[in-house]
Every structure is written in C-alpha cells, then in structure tokens.
Coordinates of C-alpha atoms and ligand atoms in Angstrom, one line a residue:
M50 CA 0.0 0.0 0.0
P51 CA 1.2 3.5 -0.7
Q52 CA 1.7 5.9 2.2
K53 CA -0.9 8.5 2.8
F54 CA -0.2 12.0 4.3
Y55 CA -2.6 14.1 6.4
S56 CA -2.4 17.7 7.6
T57 CA -1.9 18.2 11.3
K58 CA -4.9 20.4 11.1
S59 CA -7.2 17.9 9.2
P60 CA -6.3 14.4 10.4
G61 CA -9.1 12.7 8.4
Q62 CA -8.1 13.9 5.0
F63 CA -5.3 12.4 3.0
V64 CA -3.1 13.3 0.0
D65 CA -0.5 11.1 -1.8
L66 CA 3.3 11.5 -1.7
K67 CA 3.5 13.6 -4.8
E68 CA 1.0 16.2 -3.5
A69 CA 2.6 16.3 0.0
V70 CA 6.1 16.8 -1.4
L71 CA 5.3 19.2 -4.2
R72 CA 2.7 21.3 -2.3
S73 CA 5.0 21.4 0.8
L74 CA 2.4 23.2 2.9
P75 CA -1.3 22.0 3.1
P76 CA -3.9 24.6 2.2
D77 CA -5.1 24.7 5.8
N78 CA -1.6 25.8 6.9
G79 CA -1.0 22.6 9.0
L80 CA 2.0 20.3 8.2
Y81 CA 2.0 17.0 6.4
M82 CA 2.5 13.8 8.4
P83 CA 2.7 10.2 7.2
E84 CA -0.4 8.1 8.3
Y85 CA 1.4 4.9 9.1
I86 CA 4.7 4.7 10.9
E87 CA 5.4 1.2 12.3
P88 CA 8.4 -0.4 13.8
L89 CA 10.9 -1.8 11.4
S90 CA 10.9 -5.6 10.8
A91 CA 12.7 -8.3 12.8
V92 CA 14.8 -8.9 9.6
F93 CA 16.0 -5.3 9.8
W94 CA 16.9 -5.5 13.5
G95 CA 18.8 -8.7 12.8
K96 CA 21.2 -6.9 10.4
W97 CA 21.1 -3.2 11.0
R98 CA 24.4 -2.8 12.8
G99 CA 26.2 -4.2 9.7
L100 CA 24.5 -1.8 7.3
S101 CA 26.1 1.3 5.8
L102 CA 24.4 4.8 6.3
P103 CA 22.7 4.7 2.8
E104 CA 21.7 1.1 3.3
I105 CA 20.0 2.0 6.6
G106 CA 18.5 5.0 4.8
F107 CA 16.9 2.9 2.1
E108 CA 15.3 0.6 4.8
V109 CA 14.0 3.6 6.7
A110 CA 12.7 5.5 3.7
K111 CA 11.0 2.3 2.4
A112 CA 9.2 1.9 5.8
I113 CA 8.0 5.5 5.6
F114 CA 7.1 5.8 1.9
R115 CA 5.7 2.2 1.6
D116 CA 4.7 1.5 -2.0
S117 CA 4.5 5.2 -3.0
I118 CA 7.7 4.8 -5.0
P119 CA 9.3 1.7 -6.6
E120 CA 12.0 0.2 -4.5
D121 CA 14.8 0.4 -7.1
Q122 CA 14.1 4.1 -7.6
L123 CA 14.0 4.8 -3.9
E124 CA 17.3 3.0 -3.4
K125 CA 18.9 5.1 -6.2
I126 CA 17.6 8.3 -4.7
V127 CA 18.9 7.5 -1.2
H128 CA 22.3 6.4 -2.5
Q129 CA 22.7 9.5 -4.7
S130 CA 21.7 11.9 -2.0
I131 CA 23.5 10.4 1.0
N132 CA 26.9 10.1 -0.6
F133 CA 28.9 11.6 2.3
P134 CA 29.5 10.1 5.8
A135 CA 28.1 11.0 9.3
P136 CA 31.0 10.1 11.6
L137 CA 30.5 9.5 15.3
V138 CA 33.4 11.0 17.3
T139 CA 33.9 9.9 20.9
V140 CA 35.4 12.9 22.7
K141 CA 35.3 11.5 26.2
Q142 CA 34.1 8.1 27.4
Q143 CA 30.3 8.6 27.3
E144 CA 30.4 11.9 25.3
H145 CA 29.9 11.6 21.6
I146 CA 29.5 13.9 18.7
L147 CA 27.7 13.1 15.5
E148 CA 29.3 15.2 12.7
L149 CA 26.6 16.1 10.2
F150 CA 28.6 18.7 8.3
H151 CA 30.4 16.5 5.7
G152 CA 28.0 17.4 2.8
P153 CA 28.7 19.9 0.1
S154 CA 27.4 23.0 2.0
L155 CA 29.0 21.9 5.3
A156 CA 25.7 21.8 7.3
F157 CA 23.2 19.0 8.1
K158 CA 20.7 20.7 5.8
D159 CA 22.4 18.9 2.9
F160 CA 20.8 15.6 4.0
G161 CA 17.3 17.0 3.6
A162 CA 17.9 19.2 0.6
R163 CA 19.7 16.6 -1.5
F164 CA 17.1 13.9 -0.8
M165 CA 14.2 16.3 -1.5
A166 CA 15.8 17.4 -4.8
R167 CA 16.1 13.9 -6.2
L168 CA 12.6 12.9 -4.9
M169 CA 11.0 15.9 -6.6
G170 CA 12.9 15.1 -9.8
W171 CA 11.4 11.6 -9.8
L172 CA 7.9 12.6 -8.8
T173 CA 7.7 15.0 -11.8
R174 CA 9.5 12.8 -14.3
E175 CA 6.4 12.4 -16.5
D176 CA 5.1 15.9 -16.2
E177 CA 5.4 18.2 -19.1
G178 CA 7.9 21.0 -18.7
L179 CA 10.4 21.7 -15.9
L180 CA 9.7 21.8 -12.2
T181 CA 10.6 25.3 -11.1
V182 CA 11.8 25.5 -7.5
L183 CA 11.6 28.9 -5.9
V184 CA 13.6 29.7 -2.7
A185 CA 14.1 32.9 -0.8
T186 CA 17.2 32.9 1.4
S187 CA 18.9 35.0 4.0
G188 CA 22.0 33.0 3.3
D189 CA 22.4 29.4 4.2
T190 CA 19.3 27.5 3.0
G191 CA 19.8 28.8 -0.5
G192 CA 23.3 27.4 -0.7
A193 CA 22.2 23.9 0.4
V194 CA 19.2 24.0 -2.0
A195 CA 21.3 25.2 -4.9
S196 CA 23.9 22.6 -4.5
A197 CA 21.2 19.9 -4.0
F198 CA 19.3 20.6 -7.2
H199 CA 22.4 21.4 -9.3
K200 CA 22.2 19.1 -12.4
V201 CA 19.1 17.2 -11.2
P202 CA 17.2 16.5 -14.5
G203 CA 13.8 18.0 -15.0
T204 CA 14.3 20.8 -12.4
R205 CA 15.4 24.4 -12.3
V206 CA 16.0 26.6 -9.3
V207 CA 15.4 30.3 -8.9
I208 CA 17.1 31.7 -5.8
L209 CA 16.2 35.2 -4.4
Y210 CA 18.6 36.8 -2.0
P211 CA 18.9 40.3 -0.6
K212 CA 21.7 42.4 -2.3
G213 CA 24.6 43.1 0.0
K214 CA 23.2 41.2 3.0
V215 CA 24.8 37.8 2.6
S216 CA 28.5 37.0 3.2
E217 CA 30.9 36.8 0.3
L218 CA 31.2 33.0 0.6
Q219 CA 27.5 32.6 0.9
E220 CA 27.0 34.7 -2.2
K221 CA 29.4 32.5 -4.2
Q222 CA 27.5 29.4 -3.0
L223 CA 24.3 31.0 -4.3
T224 CA 25.5 32.4 -7.6
A225 CA 28.4 30.4 -9.0
L226 CA 26.9 27.1 -9.9
G227 CA 25.2 28.0 -13.1
G228 CA 23.4 25.3 -15.1
N229 CA 19.9 24.9 -13.8
I230 CA 20.4 27.3 -11.0
T231 CA 19.5 31.0 -11.5
S232 CA 20.1 33.6 -8.8
L233 CA 18.3 36.9 -8.4
E234 CA 20.0 39.6 -6.5
V235 CA 17.0 41.5 -5.0
D236 CA 17.4 45.2 -4.3
G237 CA 15.8 44.9 -0.8
T238 CA 15.7 42.8 2.3
F239 CA 15.1 39.1 3.0
D240 CA 11.5 39.9 3.8
D241 CA 11.2 41.4 0.3
C242 CA 12.5 38.1 -1.2
Q243 CA 10.0 36.1 0.7
R244 CA 7.2 38.5 -0.3
L245 CA 8.0 38.1 -4.0
V246 CA 8.0 34.3 -3.7
K247 CA 4.7 34.2 -1.8
S248 CA 3.1 36.6 -4.3
V249 CA 3.6 34.2 -7.3
F250 CA 2.3 31.2 -5.3
L251 CA -0.9 33.2 -4.6
Q252 CA -1.4 33.5 -8.4
R253 CA -2.6 29.8 -8.6
E254 CA -3.0 29.8 -12.4
M255 CA 0.5 31.0 -13.1
A256 CA 1.9 28.8 -10.3
E257 CA 0.4 25.7 -12.0
R258 CA 1.3 26.7 -15.5
L259 CA 4.9 27.2 -14.5
N260 CA 5.0 24.1 -12.3
L261 CA 6.2 26.0 -9.3
T262 CA 7.2 24.4 -6.0
S263 CA 9.0 25.6 -2.9
A264 CA 12.1 24.1 -1.2
N265 CA 10.7 25.1 2.1
S266 CA 12.2 23.6 5.3
I267 CA 8.9 22.2 6.5
N268 CA 8.6 19.8 3.5
I269 CA 8.0 16.3 4.9
S270 CA 10.6 14.9 2.4
R271 CA 13.4 16.9 4.2
L272 CA 12.6 15.2 7.5
V273 CA 12.8 11.6 6.3
P274 CA 16.6 11.5 5.5
Q275 CA 17.3 13.3 8.8
S276 CA 16.0 10.3 10.6
F277 CA 18.7 8.0 8.9
Y278 CA 21.6 9.3 11.0
Y279 CA 20.0 8.6 14.4
F280 CA 20.3 4.9 13.5
E281 CA 23.8 5.5 12.2
A282 CA 24.9 6.9 15.5
A283 CA 23.2 4.3 17.6
K284 CA 24.7 1.4 15.7
R285 CA 28.2 2.6 16.5
L286 CA 27.6 2.5 20.3
P287 CA 27.9 -0.7 22.4
Q288 CA 24.9 -3.0 22.1
D289 CA 23.5 -2.4 25.6
V290 CA 23.7 1.4 25.3
K291 CA 20.6 3.5 24.7
P292 CA 21.8 6.9 23.5
S293 CA 20.5 10.3 24.7
F294 CA 20.4 12.5 21.6
V295 CA 21.2 16.2 22.1
I296 CA 19.8 18.3 19.3
P297 CA 20.7 22.0 18.7
S298 CA 17.3 23.3 17.6
G299 CA 15.6 26.1 15.8
N300 CA 12.6 25.0 13.8
F301 CA 12.8 21.5 15.4
G302 CA 12.9 19.6 12.2
N303 CA 16.0 17.7 13.2
L304 CA 14.4 16.7 16.6
T305 CA 11.2 15.7 14.9
A306 CA 13.2 13.4 12.6
G307 CA 14.6 11.7 15.7
L308 CA 11.0 11.2 17.0
L309 CA 10.2 9.5 13.7
A310 CA 13.3 7.2 14.2
E311 CA 12.0 6.3 17.6
K312 CA 8.5 5.5 16.1
L313 CA 10.3 3.2 13.7
G314 CA 11.6 1.2 16.7
L315 CA 15.0 2.8 17.5
E316 CA 15.7 2.7 21.2
V317 CA 16.5 6.1 22.6
E318 CA 17.0 7.0 26.2
R319 CA 15.9 10.7 25.8
F320 CA 15.8 13.5 23.3
V321 CA 17.4 16.7 24.7
A322 CA 16.5 19.9 22.9
A323 CA 19.2 22.6 23.1
T324 CA 18.4 26.2 22.2
N325 CA 20.0 29.6 22.4
R326 CA 18.0 32.4 24.0
N327 CA 15.2 31.6 21.6
D328 CA 13.9 29.1 24.2
V329 CA 10.2 28.8 23.3
V330 CA 10.2 25.0 23.5
P331 CA 12.4 24.5 26.7
A332 CA 10.0 27.0 28.3
Y333 CA 7.0 25.0 27.1
L334 CA 8.5 21.8 28.5
R335 CA 9.1 23.6 31.9
E336 CA 5.8 25.4 32.1
G337 CA 3.3 23.7 29.9
E338 CA 2.4 26.8 27.9
Y339 CA 3.5 27.4 24.4
R340 CA 4.2 31.1 23.8
P341 CA 5.8 31.8 20.4
R342 CA 7.4 35.3 20.2
P343 CA 9.7 37.3 17.9
S344 CA 13.2 35.9 17.6
V345 CA 16.3 37.6 19.0
A346 CA 19.7 37.5 17.1
T347 CA 22.5 35.2 18.5
I348 CA 25.8 33.8 17.4
S349 CA 24.1 30.5 16.7
N350 CA 22.0 32.2 14.1
A351 CA 20.5 29.2 12.4
M352 CA 18.6 28.6 15.6
D353 CA 17.2 32.1 15.9
V354 CA 13.6 31.0 15.6
G355 CA 10.7 32.4 17.8
A356 CA 7.9 30.3 16.4
P357 CA 9.4 26.8 15.6
S358 CA 7.5 25.5 12.6
N359 CA 7.8 21.8 13.5
F360 CA 6.3 22.2 16.9
A361 CA 2.9 21.3 15.3
R362 CA 4.4 17.9 14.3
M363 CA 5.8 17.3 17.8
E364 CA 2.4 18.0 19.3
N365 CA 0.8 15.7 16.8
I366 CA 3.2 12.9 17.6
F367 CA 2.5 13.2 21.4
G368 CA -1.3 13.6 20.9
D369 CA -1.2 17.2 22.2
E370 CA -0.2 16.0 25.6
W371 CA 2.4 18.0 27.5
E372 CA 3.1 15.2 30.0
S373 CA 3.9 12.7 27.1
M374 CA 6.2 15.2 25.4
K375 CA 7.9 16.0 28.7
A376 CA 8.5 12.3 29.3
R377 CA 10.5 11.9 26.1
V378 CA 12.0 15.4 25.5
A379 CA 14.1 17.5 27.9
G380 CA 15.0 21.1 27.0
F381 CA 17.8 23.6 28.0
S382 CA 18.8 27.0 26.7
Y383 CA 22.0 29.1 26.8
D384 CA 23.2 32.6 26.0
D385 CA 26.0 33.7 23.7
Q386 CA 28.5 34.2 26.5
M387 CA 28.1 30.6 27.7
T388 CA 28.4 29.5 24.1
R389 CA 31.6 31.4 23.5
E390 CA 33.1 30.2 26.8
T391 CA 32.3 26.6 25.8
I392 CA 33.9 26.8 22.4
R393 CA 37.2 27.9 24.2
R394 CA 36.9 25.5 27.1
I395 CA 36.2 22.4 25.0
R396 CA 39.0 23.2 22.6
A397 CA 41.4 23.6 25.5
E398 CA 40.3 20.5 27.4
T399 CA 39.8 18.1 24.5
G400 CA 41.2 19.6 21.3
Y401 CA 37.7 19.3 19.6
T402 CA 36.4 22.4 17.8
L403 CA 32.7 23.0 18.3
D404 CA 30.8 25.5 16.1
P405 CA 28.4 27.8 18.0
H406 CA 25.4 25.5 17.4
G407 CA 27.3 22.4 18.5
A408 CA 28.5 24.3 21.6
V409 CA 24.9 25.0 22.7
G410 CA 24.3 21.3 22.3
W411 CA 27.5 20.4 24.3
L412 CA 26.2 22.6 27.2
A413 CA 22.9 20.8 27.2
A414 CA 24.6 17.4 27.2
E415 CA 26.7 18.4 30.2
E416 CA 23.6 19.5 32.0
W417 CA 21.7 16.3 31.1
R418 CA 24.6 14.1 32.4
K419 CA 24.6 15.9 35.7
S420 CA 21.3 14.3 36.6
N421 CA 21.9 11.1 34.5
S422 CA 25.5 10.1 35.2
E423 CA 25.1 6.8 33.2
A424 CA 23.9 8.6 30.0
H425 CA 25.7 8.2 26.7
T426 CA 25.1 11.6 25.1
V427 CA 25.3 12.1 21.3
V428 CA 25.4 15.8 20.4
L429 CA 24.4 16.5 16.8
E430 CA 27.1 18.8 15.4
T431 CA 25.0 20.6 12.7
A432 CA 27.5 22.8 10.9
H433 CA 31.3 23.0 10.3
P434 CA 33.0 25.7 12.4
A435 CA 34.5 27.3 9.3
K436 CA 31.1 28.5 8.4
F437 CA 31.2 30.8 11.4
L438 CA 34.7 32.0 11.1
D439 CA 34.2 35.4 12.7
V440 CA 33.1 33.9 16.0
M441 CA 35.6 31.1 15.9
E442 CA 38.5 33.5 15.4
E443 CA 37.3 35.8 18.1
E444 CA 37.4 32.9 20.6
L445 CA 40.3 30.8 19.3
G446 CA 42.5 33.2 17.4
E447 CA 43.2 33.7 13.7
G448 CA 43.9 30.6 11.8
A449 CA 42.6 28.3 14.5
V450 CA 40.0 26.7 12.3
A451 CA 41.1 24.9 9.1
I452 CA 38.9 25.9 6.2
P453 CA 37.8 22.9 4.1
K454 CA 38.8 22.9 0.5
R455 CA 35.2 23.0 -0.8
L456 CA 34.8 26.3 1.0
R457 CA 38.1 27.7 -0.2
C458 CA 37.5 26.8 -3.8
L459 CA 34.4 29.0 -3.9
V460 CA 36.5 32.2 -3.6
D461 CA 37.8 31.7 -7.2
L462 CA 34.4 31.1 -8.8
E463 CA 32.6 33.8 -10.7
K464 CA 29.4 35.3 -9.4
V465 CA 26.5 35.4 -11.9
A466 CA 23.3 37.0 -10.6
I467 CA 20.4 38.9 -12.2
P468 CA 19.5 42.2 -10.6
M469 CA 15.9 42.3 -9.5
A470 CA 13.7 45.1 -8.2
P471 CA 11.7 44.3 -5.0
D472 CA 8.5 44.5 -7.1
E473 CA 5.9 41.7 -7.4
E474 CA 4.9 42.6 -11.0
V475 CA 8.4 42.9 -12.3
F476 CA 9.3 39.5 -10.7
A477 CA 6.2 37.8 -12.0
E478 CA 6.9 39.1 -15.5
W479 CA 10.5 37.9 -15.4
L480 CA 9.4 34.5 -14.2
Q481 CA 6.8 34.2 -17.0
S482 CA 9.5 35.1 -19.5
L483 CA 11.4 31.9 -18.6
G484 CA 8.5 29.9 -20.1
Q485 CA 8.4 26.2 -19.9
Ligands
LIG221 C1 18.9 24.7 10.5 C2 20.0 24.6 11.5 C3 19.7 24.2 12.9 C4 18.3 24.1 13.4 O1 17.7 22.9 12.9 P1 16.1 22.7 13.0 O2 15.9 21.4 12.3 O3 15.5 23.9 12.4 O4 15.8 22.6 14.5 C5 20.8 24.1 13.7 N1 22.1 24.2 13.3 C6 22.4 24.6 12.1 C7 23.8 24.8 11.7 C8 21.4 24.8 11.1 O5 21.7 25.1 9.9

C-alpha cells in the first residue's frame, strides 16, 4: 500500500506522496505527516548494525514511503543523496558527537535538501515541462538547496537573495553554480525576497502553469533523510547502550526526525533539545504553555527562531499531551556568553572544535549528564565551524580553524546574478519570460 499523508490540522483527509512533497504546505496551513509509521521488521533489526548509512537510509525510507515509489528508484535516490559520511566522534568516554557537516554546503541541511531534490525530480519525471523551485534565502538555506538541485534532471531553481546582505562566501554558494540554478539579487531585504516568492504562489493559475514548487524547510521529504543518521549513531555504540540524543534546535525539524526514528523502533533514552536564547520549546517543557514570540539574534543564528515550525508535528506525535512530550524530550537553553566560553573550554580541554550551534548542544549534554550520570550523550554537530569564522577566530584566534577545500574553492568562482527590483509585478513578468 502507498503511504498517505494528512495535515496536522485535518487528520481525516489524505493526500499522496506527490502532493505532500510538491505542495509542501497543506492549504489549511498545517503540516503533512505520514499516516502509518510502524516499527521496522525483525529482519532489519537482525542486520542493522552491519549496514552502511545509505543502506539504513533505504530501509528507513521504504518503511515511511511504503509503495509510494518503486524500491529500485528509492534506493537510487537514497544512495545518490547520502553520498557523504556522518562520523561519530567519541570525545570522552560517554560523550559523543555526530558530525553532520560533511556534505557539500557543510551543514546538516544537505541531507534533507539533496534527498528532496532527487525525490522531486522523480515525482515530476512524467510531467510536461520543468519543475521550477523557488527559494528565498537570507544566506544558508539557498546554498544547500542550490547545490542539492544542481544538475538534477527536470528541475530548475530560482534563488532570491537580498543584495549586500549575505556574506561573500554565501553569495558564491548561491551564484556560482550556473546550469539549472539562476540567482536573483534583489534590491531589498530578506522579507522582500519572501514576499516576492509568496506573491507568485498566490497566483494559482500561473503557479500551476509554470509548475512552481517551494524548497521550504517544512517539507516532509526533508525530515525523512534526517532520521537516517539517528540509526547510524546508535549502531556505533555498544549494544546495551541507549543513546540520549542532544539536538541544537531552531525549527525543530531535526528533533522531529529523531522522533520518527523512535517510532520506527530505534531505542532512545531521551531527546534533549538545546536552544540559544530563543527558548520557546524549553519554556514549554518547563511550564506547559506554548508562547511563540519574535526571535532575537544570537551567534548560533541558524537557531534564531521564535515560532518553531515543526512544533505542530511534535504536538501531533504526542497527541497534544504536555506530559507525554515531557517524558521523552528534555530542554535547555544558553546565551551567547556561555556558548563562546564553551567553544574555548572544550577546545582547550579536548582539542575538539565546536561550532556555535554544537557548543549550545554540548552545554545541554553536560547538564543532562549531571542528573543522568550513566547517560551516553550524542550531540548532533549541525555545521562546520569554518562557516562561522568570525566567532571562531574571536574565541580561538586567527587561523585556529582549518577551512575545508570546498569552501576555499568558492573564492575563485565567478558570481553570476540577475539584478531584480523588489517589485511583485516585475518579478512575475521575469518568471513568465522563462516559459516552460
Ligand atoms: C537549520 C540549523 C539548525 C536548526 O535545525 P532545526 O531542524 O531547524 O531545529 C541548527 N544548526 C544549524 C547549523 C542549522 O543550519
């Protein structure tokens, strides 16, 4: 049977995989969830510790998508997207780090974006014309999406970014790939970019004619590959150890993917949510009241979220019960000063270099072990420290972080971007001129 997807706001109505992935957001503004998630088979549990990351990924994806996609196609999509490792580094005896930054854009978002790109390519393989993916970016997401869709047949990507408001390296990531990636340098802010994207989706007739879709982070297909690496980490620990996963969180997609892994039967001691001062979820776990609010800027800026989009999925998984969520998820938050201090202290004590997001996670792991001395903590290290060079050099000194080759290579590439006015009509006209 194929998998069916419901919206968290209308649990009785279902769409198929193609609609859930290409539509991204249900019309009622809920979030898509798979109807059936059942524990993996005894056959899987008999062999899982011997499987590679993509082999595990294929089994997990098959259990979630069921017959929505032929097995040989799904296997190809998993192996092509997850073509880089997720090493588990044991820093001290029970203190582990899962490095999720070995993909092309050096952040864990590569897992979701690469998988989504190939799945979208397959889902639209028989449609007429190209699938056009629109993405507004303030910097990082656009880079992951551009590299993920680059050269994927049947797709083209249009990236909108605010002129002069992204770093030089980020701009190269957005503008230098060429091929099926087109970049628009918008004379305005990130909010203008988002407004332009939204405006064309509201014109349903044009959106359908141009086969538009969005590479939004709430897409269900981005969560699925993020559950793969929870198994990967667990398989490397001793057989009798149930890991406590510590997840530096913003929109809580990564943590929700862990909850999916648990529903598939993975044994987990506890999920520990680590946030910066944007602590809406830790406060909810403490007080039982969910109070979203505007975000504040921090040095772990990919987690500066005041209204976490995946909270609706977490509530749905726990049947809207605070007590049930509290029993599985702990939450802690830290400010920039503690984050900076931790980057310095852990480098001095262990030689390991944490990026600002991982440092927030490390603090939460320490706090969790205080009351659970037996715990094996696995901190998800979500980005490479070289992506946050300013902060790293302020704390550790110039040259203290080696810059990976794929980041250094970018400097020599040529920027190609089309200037765009922050005007909805001008943008719509330009888009139409692309034709099919
Ligand atoms: C996106 C991101 C996060 C937050 O992940 P969520 O799934 O939104 O909770 C954390 N760290 C980095 C480096 C990120 O890019």
